[in-house]
Amino acid sequence: MARERRIGRREFMKQGAALVAGAAFPLVIPSAALGLSGRPSPSNRLTMGVIGTGGMGLGDMRSFLWHDRVQVVAVCDVDRPHREEAKGVVEKHYADHAPSGGFKGVDAYGDFREVLAREDLDLVCIATPDHWHAPIAAAAARAGKDIYCEKPLTRTVAEGRALSDLVRRTGRVLQVGSQQRSDRRFRLACELVRNGRIGTLQTVRVTLPAGATTGLHPAEPVPEGFDYDRWLGPAPWGPYTKERCHYNWRHQWDYAGGELADWGAHHLDIAHWAMGLDRSGPVEIGGTAEWPKEGLWDMPVHFEVTYRYANGVTVIATDHRSDRSVTFEGTAGTVAVSREFIRTTPESLAKTRFGPGEVRLYESTWHHGNFIDAVIGRRDPVAPAEVGHRSASVCHLGNIALRLGRKLRWDPARERFVNDPAADRWLARAYRAPWRI
Amino acid sequence: MADLVGSRLILAFAVLLAARAGAGSPPPFTDTVTGETLAVTGTAADVPGLAALLADPGRADAARRALEGIPGREATPVLVAAAASSPGPGLAGIANSLGERRDPAAVPVLVRLAGGSDTLVAACAAGSLGRICDVSAAEALTSLRRKAAREVRSAVTDACLECADALRGRDPRRAGKIYAALWSRTGPGRVRAAALLGLAGTGGANSFPTILKALADPDAAVFGAALRAVRETPGPVPSESMKAAFRKLPPGDQGLVVEALSRRTDAAGRGIAAAAAGSRDEAVALAGLRALGRIGDTSSILLLAKASATLTGEARDAARASLDALPGPLIDAAMIALLKPSTAPRVRTELIRSLAARNALGAAPALEAGTRDADPGIQLEAAKALGILAPATGLAPLLALVLATPDDEVRGAAAKSAAAIVGGVRNPAAAAAPVLEALAGAAPAARIALLSILPAAGGAAALAAVEREAGNADPAVGKAAIRAMGDWPESNPRAYGFLAATADSHPDVTRRVLALRGAVRLAGLPSDRAVQDTVGMFAFLLSVARRPEDCRPVLAGLGRIADPGALALASSKLEDSAVRDEASSAVLAIAKAIKASYPEEAAAALDRAVRAGMQGKPAEEAAKLLADLRKLIEFVTAWEVAGPYRAAGVSDDALLDHGFPPEDAKAAVVEWKRVQSDAESESPWQVDLSSVIGGEHCAAYLRTWLWSPVKQKARFEIGSDDGVKVWLNGEVVHANNARRPVADGEDKADVKLLKGWNPVLLKVTQGDGGWGASLRVRTRDGKPVEGLKARTKPE
């Protein structure tokens, strides 16, 4: 029965492709759509919509364009120039790789809901500003799409809990864009720690970029083609200025978590991975920060956040002028790792050979490819939703401690502060209507 | 509104309005920020004021969000009441907030809204019922699912799933009923998939019949959920039913199921995986082989070893990886037990390879026995494995193999592994003894192999033996000895001397070349000797390099010596067209390395290289470097440093005028150290005392000698962090007890230079933070001083 139905779907798609006159159109078969049944054979492609096509979205999209199991069929951005640029990139890529040298098979949207409503779509890549990650990812999961979502996965702890539960409940695959998990150096560093090669882990030092400041900016006219209200989406309303929007959103609490979340989502994620606590969290958080004295951007410029974990390990996240690394200090050695290097003490640790009885971590060498493998095999990718939620949470907890200016105790199982209802209120933020997660 | 007087709402309004003054934004922004503040700080006392704002269309959404976050029961009735009057999107927001508050008191109004005609509001209300998820909400959703409008049905279904998810812990029977209802319906695959996962989660092992049925489901989402359920559902898997279901699947799906079974913490899929490994379908076989690496046991060893021995490509790689990863404490012993003559040699070879990959130290005796096997393939693999595991006991059998085997490949592997063992012991030199013993009576081929082991050992005895063998009548042995000496582990003077002499005077050109290359390597190794001596060694080697091809490795080695003497030596070959490129590369490399300390020499050499015909990318790099150097040359970079100096009771401010030994000509010996400037620094002309010596609340001294071709007036341009005092020819010419970062030329002092050498002394004080200084000498009208040079000592 299944085979017959698959043939039926293939025929349907061939007809569909034939409708695209004059276009070189690869055989594109959505896996769970079209109102028919069947699953993609290995020769078929998974269809993807890219939501958020600024710098990061274009980067992700280019990587997926090179994946021979993926066909990008939709791009979406609230900023028209962004989505038109993305559309052009897709068309040029497929045209360059088509015998006819032409391609017209990608649609551009300004509203992500139209993308998610497409039944011929299997996957979405979400690379919007942070405040949109969770609402779009949740809507995508409910629409039956598998999701590649940029980090940090969420804006609040509550969003993360809801999204992770939803992804589990719906059986979707979600990969967070924590691509350091697909970097051999970071994996090796974590395996060295997990297998006790530096003795008992005592301290993890994480260095991140410093924050930034700007002035008070008067309201500006919203640029033509920019759907500003949708850009704000669930976030509180504020007058338009370019200092608020593209790229700059990361420095503002309404949309993001500053550098502690922007880079912390990478490096604190690695710290969690190495400790085997990537589905848990710290038990105590405290720190100090230097805040902007005035201006639109309201995240710490300089900061030091200290996390204590139940295993006795202390993780210290500080800003640094140039260093972006994670250093694990144990009783018998150290491992320092970044995107440029891995350094060990003693040096010989870098050439460690692991035996079959030792802890080996999930091996992924291509983050985007690992997502597709997970989609096909219906298994967890290397950075699944729960891990992304916990890695984002530790950033949010740091920011809450800095904002409240006091030490906080955290229950990672209940995901609530310990006897601290005032702090608990910072775990969620109400959305503007009508958005919800 | 009277209730609002004095409340934080008003206060926040006032503060925010003041902050926003002149920005030209409309009122809602202020209200928005106020709402955000009250969402985390508001109390029941703020509820009436916020309730009033709900009626104001411009402020309702901000007020609603503030109410959403206020704990206690007070806010819910306000939101419920507002639900009766709010329109469109505002009502959707109220529905959402009631859900986020998770207050069961909101269920009746949400039920009403979920059944209303506004589909957006109805969908939000349904979602909120799912979030509240008490019994009444669950019942309401069940009812709604039957009658919801098409546009809302999806939201109701999602809410049912969320509700069931929440009920799993406290009312699993009710949750199971919801899942079962959604599973049995003819609905979207994604809903049935979620329902299946819910059933598996609540039913555990009892749900396997449903899961197996779902494996055959034609819908991709359902199949995917079934795979997850296979992977994650706890409890015993009904093996026969699973096998039957597995057999009916198409090959592509079989591979996925095998993979899913292999991810279970039990070994339920072992039998299926083993069967799959033998499948004619390549993808299924591959999945089976990979799965066994996770869930295989001792019974999988032979299967995987045979597959490793007989398959090719990806399948062989998978089989080997799985053999290497087989889990459990019994695997190594079982593999060793299979290393018996009755096991096929190719399979034994794979087992040996894997034992090494598994770091199975207990396999050493069996591997040592393998070196004595009649099969050369097994000898080879055993020799390699011993090199990886490197047990000390492995040396003797490996040396015996070197002496006995007629096979060049086996002998080479045995020697390489023996070297790994010798180099890995605590006292390598002592480990040379058995190698030297074996050397005594070895045939030429074995002799050559044994000589290759000795550099790993090092030591006088081994070196003497190598030197002796260099004179062996067999030319091949003699050359092997020269190679071994060139591979010596440290820059041994005796080894270098022997090689240099051989390179200079041996009648055989091959030996001369081998010796020259070895000597270059040894001359370039780290050593305690003065760098001038190293340059001298290279000068000699360059002199004995008779042909251009001999010169090239010498110049390559010379390029790694960061010294002006090396630079001069490399420059001497710039006009030799046969080696100009190599000389240019060496000049460029050395100039980069010494640019901060010897900028004039570096610039001169680069200039000469460019004029000599340097081309291509090196020429571009040289041009850029020259531009940097021209700036650098204007500053004094030849410094010696002494310090840090501290004195009890002397404050930071008093340090500048407190005399320390470098100021006293009669003082006891002052230890001066050459300052190695940071070539990678953005300002290499500045001395970064924090890096060079470090310290806080102290002072340091920098000294240099300036050579002036004539007696002349000049100007010192000084930067310092913190205070600075300058002596020229023993006289104080400038002092500034400042606290500041370094800014080049911030202080200026007019001075008179004598003809010849002029000693200059800088004192730089340090409070805390950064610490450093810079000095540039210019004419009084700000031009470079012709002919001026700076040296750490008069020449």
PDB file of N, CA and C in Angstrom, chain B residues 401-467:
ATOM      1  N   LEU B 401      61.527  -9.266  15.681  1.00  0.00           N
ATOM      2  CA  LEU B 401      60.877  -9.266  14.363  1.00  0.00           C
ATOM      3  C   LEU B 401      61.729  -8.501  13.348  1.00  0.00           C
ATOM      4  N   VAL B 402      62.301  -7.385  13.783  1.00  0.00           N
ATOM      5  CA  VAL B 402      63.180  -6.616  12.894  1.00  0.00           C
ATOM      6  C   VAL B 402      64.332  -7.496  12.403  1.00  0.00           C
ATOM      7  N   LEU B 403      64.879  -8.263  13.323  1.00  0.00           N
ATOM      8  CA  LEU B 403      66.027  -9.095  12.963  1.00  0.00           C
ATOM      9  C   LEU B 403      65.637 -10.277  12.080  1.00  0.00           C
ATOM     10  N   ALA B 404      64.408 -10.773  12.284  1.00  0.00           N
ATOM     11  CA  ALA B 404      64.068 -12.051  11.640  1.00  0.00           C
ATOM     12  C   ALA B 404      63.320 -11.910  10.323  1.00  0.00           C
ATOM     13  N   THR B 405      62.538 -10.881  10.181  1.00  0.00           N
ATOM     14  CA  THR B 405      61.638 -10.862   9.020  1.00  0.00           C
ATOM     15  C   THR B 405      62.368 -10.541   7.713  1.00  0.00           C
ATOM     16  N   PRO B 406      61.970 -11.206   6.670  1.00  0.00           N
ATOM     17  CA  PRO B 406      62.528 -10.855   5.357  1.00  0.00           C
ATOM     18  C   PRO B 406      61.676  -9.789   4.656  1.00  0.00           C
ATOM     19  N   ASP B 407      60.549  -9.441   5.274  1.00  0.00           N
ATOM     20  CA  ASP B 407      59.574  -8.541   4.637  1.00  0.00           C
ATOM     21  C   ASP B 407      59.911  -7.078   4.992  1.00  0.00           C
ATOM     22  N   ASP B 408      60.172  -6.270   3.975  1.00  0.00           N
ATOM     23  CA  ASP B 408      60.562  -4.874   4.235  1.00  0.00           C
ATOM     24  C   ASP B 408      59.481  -4.101   4.974  1.00  0.00           C
ATOM     25  N   GLU B 409      58.200  -4.311   4.567  1.00  0.00           N
ATOM     26  CA  GLU B 409      57.100  -3.557   5.181  1.00  0.00           C
ATOM     27  C   GLU B 409      56.957  -3.930   6.656  1.00  0.00           C
ATOM     28  N   VAL B 410      57.053  -5.232   6.926  1.00  0.00           N
ATOM     29  CA  VAL B 410      56.937  -5.687   8.322  1.00  0.00           C
ATOM     30  C   VAL B 410      58.093  -5.115   9.138  1.00  0.00           C
ATOM     31  N   ARG B 411      59.281  -5.168   8.555  1.00  0.00           N
ATOM     32  CA  ARG B 411      60.451  -4.673   9.287  1.00  0.00           C
ATOM     33  C   ARG B 411      60.307  -3.174   9.582  1.00  0.00           C
ATOM     34  N   GLY B 412      59.858  -2.451   8.597  1.00  0.00           N
ATOM     35  CA  GLY B 412      59.682  -1.006   8.785  1.00  0.00           C
ATOM     36  C   GLY B 412      58.652  -0.690   9.867  1.00  0.00           C
ATOM     37  N   ALA B 413      57.551  -1.423   9.844  1.00  0.00           N
ATOM     38  CA  ALA B 413      56.504  -1.198  10.857  1.00  0.00           C
ATOM     39  C   ALA B 413      57.014  -1.559  12.243  1.00  0.00           C
ATOM     40  N   ALA B 414      57.760  -2.662  12.306  1.00  0.00           N
ATOM     41  CA  ALA B 414      58.283  -3.097  13.609  1.00  0.00           C
ATOM     42  C   ALA B 414      59.254  -2.049  14.156  1.00  0.00           C
ATOM     43  N   ALA B 415      60.109  -1.525  13.288  1.00  0.00           N
ATOM     44  CA  ALA B 415      61.071  -0.510  13.748  1.00  0.00           C
ATOM     45  C   ALA B 415      60.341   0.755  14.202  1.00  0.00           C
ATOM     46  N   LYS B 416      59.334   1.151  13.441  1.00  0.00           N
ATOM     47  CA  LYS B 416      58.579   2.357  13.804  1.00  0.00           C
ATOM     48  C   LYS B 416      57.893   2.186  15.169  1.00  0.00           C
ATOM     49  N   SER B 417      57.325   1.009  15.360  1.00  0.00           N
ATOM     50  CA  SER B 417      56.650   0.760  16.648  1.00  0.00           C
ATOM     51  C   SER B 417      57.661   0.674  17.778  1.00  0.00           C
ATOM     52  N   ALA B 418      58.808   0.060  17.489  1.00  0.00           N
ATOM     53  CA  ALA B 418      59.846  -0.015  18.526  1.00  0.00           C
ATOM     54  C   ALA B 418      60.283   1.397  18.920  1.00  0.00           C
ATOM     55  N   ALA B 419      60.408   2.270  17.932  1.00  0.00           N
ATOM     56  CA  ALA B 419      60.782   3.660  18.227  1.00  0.00           C
ATOM     57  C   ALA B 419      59.716   4.328  19.094  1.00  0.00           C
ATOM     58  N   ALA B 420      58.447   4.035  18.817  1.00  0.00           N
ATOM     59  CA  ALA B 420      57.360   4.616  19.627  1.00  0.00           C
ATOM     60  C   ALA B 420      57.469   4.146  21.073  1.00  0.00           C
ATOM     61  N   ILE B 421      57.808   2.872  21.258  1.00  0.00           N
ATOM     62  CA  ILE B 421      57.934   2.350  22.626  1.00  0.00           C
ATOM     63  C   ILE B 421      59.143   2.980  23.317  1.00  0.00           C
ATOM     64  N   VAL B 422      60.270   3.016  22.614  1.00  0.00           N
ATOM     65  CA  VAL B 422      61.490   3.593  23.207  1.00  0.00           C
ATOM     66  C   VAL B 422      61.260   5.059  23.568  1.00  0.00           C
ATOM     67  N   GLY B 423      60.637   5.791  22.675  1.00  0.00           N
ATOM     68  CA  GLY B 423      60.413   7.216  22.928  1.00  0.00           C
ATOM     69  C   GLY B 423      59.398   7.470  24.022  1.00  0.00           C
ATOM     70  N   GLY B 424      58.592   6.472  24.334  1.00  0.00           N
ATOM     71  CA  GLY B 424      57.529   6.671  25.324  1.00  0.00           C
ATOM     72  C   GLY B 424      57.921   6.304  26.740  1.00  0.00           C
ATOM     73  N   VAL B 425      59.074   5.626  26.913  1.00  0.00           N
ATOM     74  CA  VAL B 425      59.457   5.225  28.276  1.00  0.00           C
ATOM     75  C   VAL B 425      60.063   6.407  29.024  1.00  0.00           C
ATOM     76  N   ARG B 426      60.165   6.250  30.330  1.00  0.00           N
ATOM     77  CA  ARG B 426      60.619   7.378  31.147  1.00  0.00           C
ATOM     78  C   ARG B 426      62.072   7.734  30.840  1.00  0.00           C
ATOM     79  N   ASN B 427      62.909   6.742  30.596  1.00  0.00           N
ATOM     80  CA  ASN B 427      64.322   6.998  30.316  1.00  0.00           C
ATOM     81  C   ASN B 427      64.675   6.390  28.962  1.00  0.00           C
ATOM     82  N   PRO B 428      64.415   7.108  27.876  1.00  0.00           N
ATOM     83  CA  PRO B 428      64.627   6.546  26.547  1.00  0.00           C
ATOM     84  C   PRO B 428      66.073   6.098  26.320  1.00  0.00           C
ATOM     85  N   ALA B 429      67.026   6.873  26.842  1.00  0.00           N
ATOM     86  CA  ALA B 429      68.431   6.522  26.591  1.00  0.00           C
ATOM     87  C   ALA B 429      68.734   5.117  27.110  1.00  0.00           C
ATOM     88  N   ALA B 430      68.162   4.788  28.280  1.00  0.00           N
ATOM     89  CA  ALA B 430      68.397   3.454  28.834  1.00  0.00           C
ATOM     90  C   ALA B 430      67.756   2.382  27.965  1.00  0.00           C
ATOM     91  N   ALA B 431      66.668   2.752  27.297  1.00  0.00           N
ATOM     92  CA  ALA B 431      65.968   1.777  26.455  1.00  0.00           C
ATOM     93  C   ALA B 431      66.750   1.462  25.192  1.00  0.00           C
ATOM     94  N   ALA B 432      67.827   2.225  24.954  1.00  0.00           N
ATOM     95  CA  ALA B 432      68.622   1.976  23.748  1.00  0.00           C
ATOM     96  C   ALA B 432      69.413   0.678  23.839  1.00  0.00           C
ATOM     97  N   ALA B 433      69.660   0.223  25.071  1.00  0.00           N
ATOM     98  CA  ALA B 433      70.542  -0.939  25.247  1.00  0.00           C
ATOM     99  C   ALA B 433      70.119  -2.155  24.412  1.00  0.00           C
ATOM    100  N   PRO B 434      68.875  -2.591  24.509  1.00  0.00           N
ATOM    101  CA  PRO B 434      68.526  -3.771  23.693  1.00  0.00           C
ATOM    102  C   PRO B 434      68.619  -3.508  22.192  1.00  0.00           C
ATOM    103  N   VAL B 435      68.404  -2.265  21.793  1.00  0.00           N
ATOM    104  CA  VAL B 435      68.523  -1.946  20.362  1.00  0.00           C
ATOM    105  C   VAL B 435      69.990  -2.068  19.936  1.00  0.00           C
ATOM    106  N   LEU B 436      70.882  -1.561  20.775  1.00  0.00           N
ATOM    107  CA  LEU B 436      72.310  -1.637  20.454  1.00  0.00           C
ATOM    108  C   LEU B 436      72.780  -3.088  20.456  1.00  0.00           C
ATOM    109  N   GLU B 437      72.212  -3.849  21.382  1.00  0.00           N
ATOM    110  CA  GLU B 437      72.555  -5.267  21.449  1.00  0.00           C
ATOM    111  C   GLU B 437      72.142  -5.970  20.151  1.00  0.00           C
ATOM    112  N   ALA B 438      70.950  -5.644  19.698  1.00  0.00           N
ATOM    113  CA  ALA B 438      70.453  -6.262  18.461  1.00  0.00           C
ATOM    114  C   ALA B 438      71.297  -5.823  17.264  1.00  0.00           C
ATOM    115  N   LEU B 439      71.797  -4.607  17.360  1.00  0.00           N
ATOM    116  CA  LEU B 439      72.569  -4.058  16.239  1.00  0.00           C
ATOM    117  C   LEU B 439      73.863  -4.848  16.016  1.00  0.00           C
ATOM    118  N   ALA B 440      74.353  -5.421  17.100  1.00  0.00           N
ATOM    119  CA  ALA B 440      75.674  -6.046  17.051  1.00  0.00           C
ATOM    120  C   ALA B 440      75.794  -7.083  15.932  1.00  0.00           C
ATOM    121  N   GLY B 441      74.825  -7.913  15.856  1.00  0.00           N
ATOM    122  CA  GLY B 441      74.984  -8.968  14.853  1.00  0.00           C
ATOM    123  C   GLY B 441      73.998  -8.886  13.710  1.00  0.00           C
ATOM    124  N   ALA B 442      73.373  -7.734  13.527  1.00  0.00           N
ATOM    125  CA  ALA B 442      72.280  -7.650  12.552  1.00  0.00           C
ATOM    126  C   ALA B 442      72.788  -7.589  11.112  1.00  0.00           C
ATOM    127  N   ALA B 443      72.000  -8.156  10.234  1.00  0.00           N
ATOM    128  CA  ALA B 443      72.280  -8.078   8.802  1.00  0.00           C
ATOM    129  C   ALA B 443      71.997  -6.645   8.341  1.00  0.00           C
ATOM    130  N   PRO B 444      72.487  -6.271   7.160  1.00  0.00           N
ATOM    131  CA  PRO B 444      72.339  -4.865   6.739  1.00  0.00           C
ATOM    132  C   PRO B 444      70.903  -4.335   6.783  1.00  0.00           C
ATOM    133  N   ALA B 445      69.948  -5.082   6.272  1.00  0.00           N
ATOM    134  CA  ALA B 445      68.565  -4.565   6.248  1.00  0.00           C
ATOM    135  C   ALA B 445      68.056  -4.293   7.664  1.00  0.00           C
ATOM    136  N   ALA B 446      68.311  -5.241   8.544  1.00  0.00           N
ATOM    137  CA  ALA B 446      67.885  -5.072   9.935  1.00  0.00           C
ATOM    138  C   ALA B 446      68.673  -3.938  10.589  1.00  0.00           C
ATOM    139  N   ARG B 447      69.923  -3.841  10.219  1.00  0.00           N
ATOM    140  CA  ARG B 447      70.784  -2.794  10.785  1.00  0.00           C
ATOM    141  C   ARG B 447      70.210  -1.406  10.468  1.00  0.00           C
ATOM    142  N   ILE B 448      69.802  -1.267   9.233  1.00  0.00           N
ATOM    143  CA  ILE B 448      69.221   0.019   8.807  1.00  0.00           C
ATOM    144  C   ILE B 448      67.972   0.329   9.637  1.00  0.00           C
ATOM    145  N   ALA B 449      67.131  -0.674   9.812  1.00  0.00           N
ATOM    146  CA  ALA B 449      65.888  -0.476  10.586  1.00  0.00           C
ATOM    147  C   ALA B 449      66.220  -0.139  12.039  1.00  0.00           C
ATOM    148  N   LEU B 450      67.190  -0.855  12.597  1.00  0.00           N
ATOM    149  CA  LEU B 450      67.553  -0.604  14.003  1.00  0.00           C
ATOM    150  C   LEU B 450      68.117   0.807  14.187  1.00  0.00           C
ATOM    151  N   LEU B 451      68.885   1.259  13.215  1.00  0.00           N
ATOM    152  CA  LEU B 451      69.426   2.623  13.306  1.00  0.00           C
ATOM    153  C   LEU B 451      68.299   3.660  13.350  1.00  0.00           C
ATOM    154  N   SER B 452      67.207   3.374  12.657  1.00  0.00           N
ATOM    155  CA  SER B 452      66.091   4.332  12.647  1.00  0.00           C
ATOM    156  C   SER B 452      65.399   4.426  14.006  1.00  0.00           C
ATOM    157  N   ILE B 453      65.616   3.433  14.861  1.00  0.00           N
ATOM    158  CA  ILE B 453      64.995   3.458  16.206  1.00  0.00           C
ATOM    159  C   ILE B 453      65.802   4.351  17.154  1.00  0.00           C
ATOM    160  N   LEU B 454      67.117   4.420  16.950  1.00  0.00           N
ATOM    161  CA  LEU B 454      67.994   5.051  17.947  1.00  0.00           C
ATOM    162  C   LEU B 454      67.721   6.530  18.205  1.00  0.00           C
ATOM    163  N   PRO B 455      67.320   7.333  17.205  1.00  0.00           N
ATOM    164  CA  PRO B 455      67.024   8.736  17.543  1.00  0.00           C
ATOM    165  C   PRO B 455      65.933   8.881  18.600  1.00  0.00           C
ATOM    166  N   ALA B 456      65.009   7.935  18.661  1.00  0.00           N
ATOM    167  CA  ALA B 456      63.965   8.024  19.687  1.00  0.00           C
ATOM    168  C   ALA B 456      64.567   7.867  21.073  1.00  0.00           C
ATOM    169  N   ALA B 457      65.681   7.131  21.145  1.00  0.00           N
ATOM    170  CA  ALA B 457      66.320   6.906  22.437  1.00  0.00           C
ATOM    171  C   ALA B 457      67.259   8.062  22.788  1.00  0.00           C
ATOM    172  N   GLY B 458      68.088   8.467  21.820  1.00  0.00           N
ATOM    173  CA  GLY B 458      69.091   9.482  22.117  1.00  0.00           C
ATOM    174  C   GLY B 458      70.150   8.937  23.059  1.00  0.00           C
ATOM    175  N   GLY B 459      70.961   9.802  23.637  1.00  0.00           N
ATOM    176  CA  GLY B 459      71.978   9.370  24.593  1.00  0.00           C
ATOM    177  C   GLY B 459      73.315   9.104  23.931  1.00  0.00           C
ATOM    178  N   ALA B 460      74.347   9.115  24.784  1.00  0.00           N
ATOM    179  CA  ALA B 460      75.716   9.028  24.278  1.00  0.00           C
ATOM    180  C   ALA B 460      76.007   7.674  23.630  1.00  0.00           C
ATOM    181  N   ALA B 461      75.546   6.615  24.269  1.00  0.00           N
ATOM    182  CA  ALA B 461      75.857   5.282  23.744  1.00  0.00           C
ATOM    183  C   ALA B 461      75.253   5.097  22.360  1.00  0.00           C
ATOM    184  N   ALA B 462      74.021   5.512  22.238  1.00  0.00           N
ATOM    185  CA  ALA B 462      73.349   5.367  20.947  1.00  0.00           C
ATOM    186  C   ALA B 462      74.037   6.234  19.893  1.00  0.00           C
ATOM    187  N   LEU B 463      74.444   7.436  20.286  1.00  0.00           N
ATOM    188  CA  LEU B 463      75.083   8.325  19.316  1.00  0.00           C
ATOM    189  C   LEU B 463      76.427   7.744  18.858  1.00  0.00           C
ATOM    190  N   ALA B 464      77.146   7.170  19.808  1.00  0.00           N
ATOM    191  CA  ALA B 464      78.435   6.560  19.449  1.00  0.00           C
ATOM    192  C   ALA B 464      78.212   5.422  18.449  1.00  0.00           C
ATOM    193  N   ALA B 465      77.169   4.659  18.694  1.00  0.00           N
ATOM    194  CA  ALA B 465      76.886   3.544  17.783  1.00  0.00           C
ATOM    195  C   ALA B 465      76.526   4.060  16.396  1.00  0.00           C
ATOM    196  N   VAL B 466      75.735   5.101  16.372  1.00  0.00           N
ATOM    197  CA  VAL B 466      75.334   5.661  15.073  1.00  0.00           C
ATOM    198  C   VAL B 466      76.564   6.205  14.336  1.00  0.00           C
ATOM    199  N   GLU B 467      77.424   6.876  15.070  1.00  0.00           N
ATOM    200  CA  GLU B 467      78.636   7.431  14.451  1.00  0.00           C
ATOM    201  C   GLU B 467      79.506   6.306  13.900  1.00  0.00           C
TER     202      GLU B 467
END
